[in-house]
Amino acid sequence: MTTEEPKPQRELRLGADPNVNYPIKVQYCGNCSLPIEYCEYYPDYQKCKEWLEKFLPSEFDKVKLDEANSEAGGDDEKKRQKRGGKGMLKTKKKEEVQKLITVSRAPRGKKKSVTVVTGLSTFDIDLKVAAKFFGSRFACGSSVTGEDEIVIQGDVKDDLFDVIPEKWPQIDEDLIDDLGDQKR
Ligand SMILES: [Zn+2]
């Protein structure tokens, strides 16, 4: 790390700081007006994210990726994170994420079922892209329904064991866990 750690409290500073090379590249959030790296501590973080998505999509993508990585570890990961504090885990987080896809079938109406896929983002796969891909591959509805969840309208669970490794060669068939039938 060569950059200076950001100070937790903002100080009122008059004039140029001789220790800083201007211009500093700090991007401020239009929602909470803090530098965007502080947004996550702002109570209305959701609104901040919406603002980011609109005005700084590239930053929003980073935030999303970050969140996807930390969410993917499940409950244990979250608890550990709270205890250790966010900063400590920043570097470790990536390798701690367990890479695993799960697929399951859930009833929809009396005769139909949907297929639920989770874990794609543990392989750094863009969920929107994946949902689109499933939709056109199976010619049916498919959408992102959660932090790391895609629901495909139709029973295509068994096909996914071929389709996923074919589309994303980094995912071995063994890394896809069949949860069978699940209620939602
Ligand atoms: Zn903000």
PDB file of C-alpha atoms and ligand atoms in Angstrom:
ATOM      1  CA  MET A   1       0.000   0.000   0.000  1.00  0.00           C
ATOM      2  CA  THR A   2       1.490   3.257  -1.039  1.00  0.00           C
ATOM      3  CA  THR A   3      -1.498   5.495  -0.591  1.00  0.00           C
ATOM      4  CA  GLU A   4      -2.287   7.196   2.647  1.00  0.00           C
ATOM      5  CA  GLU A   5      -5.017   5.639   4.742  1.00  0.00           C
ATOM      6  CA  PRO A   6      -8.153   7.759   4.628  1.00  0.00           C
ATOM      7  CA  LYS A   7      -8.835   9.382   7.947  1.00  0.00           C
ATOM      8  CA  PRO A   8     -12.036   8.348   9.622  1.00  0.00           C
ATOM      9  CA  GLN A   9     -12.932  11.883  10.601  1.00  0.00           C
ATOM     10  CA  ARG A  10     -12.950  14.642   8.126  1.00  0.00           C
ATOM     11  CA  GLU A  11     -11.145  17.715   9.252  1.00  0.00           C
ATOM     12  CA  LEU A  12     -11.774  21.230   8.204  1.00  0.00           C
ATOM     13  CA  ARG A  13      -8.772  22.211   6.208  1.00  0.00           C
ATOM     14  CA  LEU A  14      -7.959  25.635   4.896  1.00  0.00           C
ATOM     15  CA  GLY A  15      -5.962  25.931   1.745  1.00  0.00           C
ATOM     16  CA  ALA A  16      -3.875  23.310   0.052  1.00  0.00           C
ATOM     17  CA  ASP A  17      -2.354  20.503   2.038  1.00  0.00           C
ATOM     18  CA  PRO A  18       1.379  20.532   1.328  1.00  0.00           C
ATOM     19  CA  ASN A  19       1.504  16.750   1.778  1.00  0.00           C
ATOM     20  CA  VAL A  20      -0.944  16.041  -0.974  1.00  0.00           C
ATOM     21  CA  ASN A  21      -0.426  16.111  -4.687  1.00  0.00           C
ATOM     22  CA  TYR A  22      -3.270  18.005  -6.292  1.00  0.00           C
ATOM     23  CA  PRO A  23      -5.630  17.322  -7.842  1.00  0.00           C
ATOM     24  CA  ILE A  24      -6.699  14.494  -5.550  1.00  0.00           C
ATOM     25  CA  LYS A  25      -9.072  12.095  -7.144  1.00  0.00           C
ATOM     26  CA  VAL A  26     -11.827  11.763  -4.627  1.00  0.00           C
ATOM     27  CA  GLN A  27     -15.261  10.976  -5.873  1.00  0.00           C
ATOM     28  CA  TYR A  28     -18.074  12.268  -3.760  1.00  0.00           C
ATOM     29  CA  CYS A  29     -21.447  10.657  -3.435  1.00  0.00           C
ATOM     30  CA  GLY A  30     -24.380  12.735  -4.578  1.00  0.00           C
ATOM     31  CA  ASN A  31     -26.637  11.141  -2.000  1.00  0.00           C
ATOM     32  CA  CYS A  32     -24.730  11.459   1.282  1.00  0.00           C
ATOM     33  CA  SER A  33     -22.035  13.846  -0.018  1.00  0.00           C
ATOM     34  CA  LEU A  34     -19.263  11.799   1.561  1.00  0.00           C
ATOM     35  CA  PRO A  35     -16.398  10.362  -0.434  1.00  0.00           C
ATOM     36  CA  ILE A  36     -17.841   7.240  -1.960  1.00  0.00           C
ATOM     37  CA  GLU A  37     -15.671   4.885   0.056  1.00  0.00           C
ATOM     38  CA  TYR A  38     -17.584   6.020   3.159  1.00  0.00           C
ATOM     39  CA  CYS A  39     -21.001   5.388   1.695  1.00  0.00           C
ATOM     40  CA  GLU A  40     -21.251   1.931   3.219  1.00  0.00           C
ATOM     41  CA  TYR A  41     -21.235   3.497   6.685  1.00  0.00           C
ATOM     42  CA  TYR A  42     -24.031   5.860   5.795  1.00  0.00           C
ATOM     43  CA  PRO A  43     -27.418   4.765   7.201  1.00  0.00           C
ATOM     44  CA  ASP A  44     -29.142   5.157   3.881  1.00  0.00           C
ATOM     45  CA  TYR A  45     -26.546   3.171   1.968  1.00  0.00           C
ATOM     46  CA  GLN A  46     -29.211   1.791  -0.347  1.00  0.00           C
ATOM     47  CA  LYS A  47     -29.880   5.258  -1.726  1.00  0.00           C
ATOM     48  CA  CYS A  48     -26.156   5.818  -2.119  1.00  0.00           C
ATOM     49  CA  LYS A  49     -25.942   2.692  -4.204  1.00  0.00           C
ATOM     50  CA  GLU A  50     -28.784   3.845  -6.383  1.00  0.00           C
ATOM     51  CA  TRP A  51     -26.998   7.125  -6.882  1.00  0.00           C
ATOM     52  CA  LEU A  52     -23.770   5.324  -7.704  1.00  0.00           C
ATOM     53  CA  GLU A  53     -25.479   3.091 -10.183  1.00  0.00           C
ATOM     54  CA  LYS A  54     -26.791   6.124 -12.014  1.00  0.00           C
ATOM     55  CA  PHE A  55     -23.831   8.453 -11.948  1.00  0.00           C
ATOM     56  CA  LEU A  56     -20.731   6.367 -11.343  1.00  0.00           C
ATOM     57  CA  PRO A  57     -21.559   2.970 -12.799  1.00  0.00           C
ATOM     58  CA  SER A  58     -17.928   1.884 -12.782  1.00  0.00           C
ATOM     59  CA  GLU A  59     -17.690   2.500  -9.025  1.00  0.00           C
ATOM     60  CA  PHE A  60     -21.031   0.827  -8.527  1.00  0.00           C
ATOM     61  CA  ASP A  61     -19.710  -2.280 -10.231  1.00  0.00           C
ATOM     62  CA  LYS A  62     -16.816  -2.397  -7.788  1.00  0.00           C
ATOM     63  CA  VAL A  63     -19.164  -2.084  -4.835  1.00  0.00           C
ATOM     64  CA  LYS A  64     -21.362  -4.800  -6.219  1.00  0.00           C
ATOM     65  CA  LEU A  65     -18.459  -7.130  -6.797  1.00  0.00           C
ATOM     66  CA  ASP A  66     -17.222  -6.484  -3.292  1.00  0.00           C
ATOM     67  CA  GLU A  67     -20.591  -7.261  -1.854  1.00  0.00           C
ATOM     68  CA  ALA A  68     -21.097 -10.317  -3.963  1.00  0.00           C
ATOM     69  CA  ASN A  69     -17.787 -11.656  -2.735  1.00  0.00           C
ATOM     70  CA  SER A  70     -18.574 -11.084   0.903  1.00  0.00           C
ATOM     71  CA  GLU A  71     -22.133 -12.356   0.650  1.00  0.00           C
ATOM     72  CA  ALA A  72     -21.104 -15.523  -1.062  1.00  0.00           C
ATOM     73  CA  GLY A  73     -19.378 -16.869   2.034  1.00  0.00           C
ATOM     74  CA  GLY A  74     -22.691 -17.294   3.791  1.00  0.00           C
ATOM     75  CA  ASP A  75     -23.519 -16.663   7.406  1.00  0.00           C
ATOM     76  CA  ASP A  76     -20.235 -17.742   8.891  1.00  0.00           C
ATOM     77  CA  GLU A  77     -18.374 -15.384   6.677  1.00  0.00           C
ATOM     78  CA  LYS A  78     -20.581 -12.511   7.716  1.00  0.00           C
ATOM     79  CA  LYS A  79     -20.162 -13.211  11.406  1.00  0.00           C
ATOM     80  CA  ARG A  80     -16.442 -13.420  11.100  1.00  0.00           C
ATOM     81  CA  GLN A  81     -16.443 -10.224   9.198  1.00  0.00           C
ATOM     82  CA  LYS A  82     -18.286  -8.400  11.935  1.00  0.00           C
ATOM     83  CA  ARG A  83     -15.896  -9.629  14.582  1.00  0.00           C
ATOM     84  CA  GLY A  84     -12.748  -8.888  12.669  1.00  0.00           C
ATOM     85  CA  GLY A  85     -13.850  -5.607  11.210  1.00  0.00           C
ATOM     86  CA  LYS A  86     -14.122  -4.927   7.542  1.00  0.00           C
ATOM     87  CA  GLY A  87     -10.684  -3.579   6.902  1.00  0.00           C
ATOM     88  CA  MET A  88      -8.840  -6.618   8.179  1.00  0.00           C
ATOM     89  CA  LEU A  89     -10.500  -8.981   5.815  1.00  0.00           C
ATOM     90  CA  LYS A  90     -10.299  -6.933   2.662  1.00  0.00           C
ATOM     91  CA  THR A  91      -7.289  -8.796   1.326  1.00  0.00           C
ATOM     92  CA  LYS A  92      -8.265 -12.222   2.605  1.00  0.00           C
ATOM     93  CA  LYS A  93     -11.853 -12.151   1.505  1.00  0.00           C
ATOM     94  CA  LYS A  94     -11.339 -13.289  -2.043  1.00  0.00           C
ATOM     95  CA  GLU A  95      -9.575 -16.540  -1.288  1.00  0.00           C
ATOM     96  CA  GLU A  96     -11.928 -17.398   1.557  1.00  0.00           C
ATOM     97  CA  VAL A  97     -14.984 -17.417  -0.654  1.00  0.00           C
ATOM     98  CA  GLN A  98     -16.068 -20.940  -1.278  1.00  0.00           C
ATOM     99  CA  LYS A  99     -16.632 -21.509  -4.940  1.00  0.00           C
ATOM    100  CA  LEU A 100     -19.749 -23.547  -5.333  1.00  0.00           C
ATOM    101  CA  ILE A 101     -22.806 -23.445  -7.497  1.00  0.00           C
ATOM    102  CA  THR A 102     -26.070 -24.898  -6.283  1.00  0.00           C
ATOM    103  CA  VAL A 103     -29.038 -25.797  -8.422  1.00  0.00           C
ATOM    104  CA  SER A 104     -32.473 -26.763  -7.195  1.00  0.00           C
ATOM    105  CA  ARG A 105     -36.012 -27.130  -8.417  1.00  0.00           C
ATOM    106  CA  ALA A 106     -38.935 -25.328  -6.860  1.00  0.00           C
ATOM    107  CA  PRO A 107     -42.601 -25.762  -7.620  1.00  0.00           C
ATOM    108  CA  ARG A 108     -44.405 -23.006  -9.425  1.00  0.00           C
ATOM    109  CA  GLY A 109     -48.135 -23.397  -9.671  1.00  0.00           C
ATOM    110  CA  LYS A 110     -49.575 -26.867  -9.885  1.00  0.00           C
ATOM    111  CA  LYS A 111     -47.672 -28.342 -12.758  1.00  0.00           C
ATOM    112  CA  LYS A 112     -44.700 -26.134 -13.435  1.00  0.00           C
ATOM    113  CA  SER A 113     -41.444 -25.668 -11.677  1.00  0.00           C
ATOM    114  CA  VAL A 114     -38.614 -23.194 -11.730  1.00  0.00           C
ATOM    115  CA  THR A 115     -34.907 -23.787 -11.405  1.00  0.00           C
ATOM    116  CA  VAL A 116     -32.880 -21.845  -8.883  1.00  0.00           C
ATOM    117  CA  VAL A 117     -29.170 -21.315  -9.434  1.00  0.00           C
ATOM    118  CA  THR A 118     -26.944 -19.787  -6.781  1.00  0.00           C
ATOM    119  CA  GLY A 119     -23.222 -19.240  -6.424  1.00  0.00           C
ATOM    120  CA  LEU A 120     -22.340 -18.015  -9.893  1.00  0.00           C
ATOM    121  CA  SER A 121     -20.830 -14.855  -8.543  1.00  0.00           C
ATOM    122  CA  THR A 122     -18.358 -16.902  -6.508  1.00  0.00           C
ATOM    123  CA  PHE A 123     -16.808 -17.508  -9.907  1.00  0.00           C
ATOM    124  CA  ASP A 124     -16.907 -13.792 -10.706  1.00  0.00           C
ATOM    125  CA  ILE A 125     -19.651 -14.329 -13.216  1.00  0.00           C
ATOM    126  CA  ASP A 126     -21.894 -11.379 -13.940  1.00  0.00           C
ATOM    127  CA  LEU A 127     -25.348 -12.521 -12.880  1.00  0.00           C
ATOM    128  CA  LYS A 128     -27.185 -10.367 -15.373  1.00  0.00           C
ATOM    129  CA  VAL A 129     -25.153 -11.818 -18.210  1.00  0.00           C
ATOM    130  CA  ALA A 130     -25.712 -15.329 -16.884  1.00  0.00           C
ATOM    131  CA  ALA A 131     -29.458 -14.830 -16.527  1.00  0.00           C
ATOM    132  CA  LYS A 132     -29.637 -13.601 -20.086  1.00  0.00           C
ATOM    133  CA  PHE A 133     -27.621 -16.553 -21.271  1.00  0.00           C
ATOM    134  CA  PHE A 134     -29.906 -19.069 -19.536  1.00  0.00           C
ATOM    135  CA  GLY A 135     -32.947 -17.299 -20.911  1.00  0.00           C
ATOM    136  CA  SER A 136     -31.819 -17.596 -24.498  1.00  0.00           C
ATOM    137  CA  ARG A 137     -30.303 -21.039 -24.047  1.00  0.00           C
ATOM    138  CA  PHE A 138     -33.495 -22.521 -22.634  1.00  0.00           C
ATOM    139  CA  ALA A 139     -35.839 -20.151 -24.443  1.00  0.00           C
ATOM    140  CA  CYS A 140     -37.613 -19.188 -21.248  1.00  0.00           C
ATOM    141  CA  GLY A 141     -37.738 -16.476 -18.643  1.00  0.00           C
ATOM    142  CA  SER A 142     -34.695 -16.088 -16.455  1.00  0.00           C
ATOM    143  CA  SER A 143     -33.844 -13.357 -14.034  1.00  0.00           C
ATOM    144  CA  VAL A 144     -31.581 -12.314 -11.202  1.00  0.00           C
ATOM    145  CA  THR A 145     -33.624 -12.673  -8.026  1.00  0.00           C
ATOM    146  CA  GLY A 146     -31.118 -12.151  -5.248  1.00  0.00           C
ATOM    147  CA  GLU A 147     -27.590 -11.239  -4.283  1.00  0.00           C
ATOM    148  CA  ASP A 148     -26.327 -14.382  -5.954  1.00  0.00           C
ATOM    149  CA  GLU A 149     -29.423 -16.109  -7.231  1.00  0.00           C
ATOM    150  CA  ILE A 150     -30.971 -16.642 -10.624  1.00  0.00           C
ATOM    151  CA  VAL A 151     -34.383 -18.164 -11.207  1.00  0.00           C
ATOM    152  CA  ILE A 152     -35.050 -19.831 -14.525  1.00  0.00           C
ATOM    153  CA  GLN A 153     -38.677 -20.391 -15.466  1.00  0.00           C
ATOM    154  CA  GLY A 154     -38.778 -24.058 -16.216  1.00  0.00           C
ATOM    155  CA  ASP A 155     -37.269 -27.309 -15.017  1.00  0.00           C
ATOM    156  CA  VAL A 156     -33.793 -27.217 -16.510  1.00  0.00           C
ATOM    157  CA  LYS A 157     -31.883 -28.350 -13.442  1.00  0.00           C
ATOM    158  CA  ASP A 158     -30.423 -31.472 -14.986  1.00  0.00           C
ATOM    159  CA  ASP A 159     -29.378 -29.641 -18.122  1.00  0.00           C
ATOM    160  CA  LEU A 160     -27.392 -27.164 -16.084  1.00  0.00           C
ATOM    161  CA  PHE A 161     -24.772 -29.770 -15.234  1.00  0.00           C
ATOM    162  CA  ASP A 162     -23.811 -29.746 -18.910  1.00  0.00           C
ATOM    163  CA  VAL A 163     -24.662 -26.202 -19.825  1.00  0.00           C
ATOM    164  CA  ILE A 164     -22.811 -24.414 -17.023  1.00  0.00           C
ATOM    165  CA  PRO A 165     -19.394 -26.103 -17.510  1.00  0.00           C
ATOM    166  CA  GLU A 166     -19.780 -25.714 -21.237  1.00  0.00           C
ATOM    167  CA  LYS A 167     -20.406 -21.994 -20.978  1.00  0.00           C
ATOM    168  CA  TRP A 168     -17.925 -21.343 -18.161  1.00  0.00           C
ATOM    169  CA  PRO A 169     -15.087 -23.877 -18.432  1.00  0.00           C
ATOM    170  CA  GLN A 170     -13.672 -22.780 -15.066  1.00  0.00           C
ATOM    171  CA  ILE A 171     -16.654 -24.417 -13.388  1.00  0.00           C
ATOM    172  CA  ASP A 172     -16.241 -28.131 -13.073  1.00  0.00           C
ATOM    173  CA  GLU A 173     -19.362 -30.240 -12.941  1.00  0.00           C
ATOM    174  CA  ASP A 174     -18.282 -31.365  -9.462  1.00  0.00           C
ATOM    175  CA  LEU A 175     -18.580 -27.796  -8.240  1.00  0.00           C
ATOM    176  CA  ILE A 176     -22.298 -27.811  -8.944  1.00  0.00           C
ATOM    177  CA  ASP A 177     -24.322 -29.093  -6.050  1.00  0.00           C
ATOM    178  CA  ASP A 178     -27.733 -30.584  -6.729  1.00  0.00           C
ATOM    179  CA  LEU A 179     -30.077 -29.591  -3.933  1.00  0.00           C
ATOM    180  CA  GLY A 180     -32.974 -31.454  -5.471  1.00  0.00           C
ATOM    181  CA  ASP A 181     -36.440 -30.105  -4.849  1.00  0.00           C
ATOM    182  CA  GLN A 182     -36.730 -27.123  -2.574  1.00  0.00           C
ATOM    183  CA  LYS A 183     -39.616 -25.091  -1.350  1.00  0.00           C
ATOM    184  CA  ARG A 184     -39.279 -21.395  -1.779  1.00  0.00           C
TER     185      ARG A 184
HETATM  186 ZN    ZN B   1     -23.220   7.968  -0.305  1.00  0.00          ZN
END
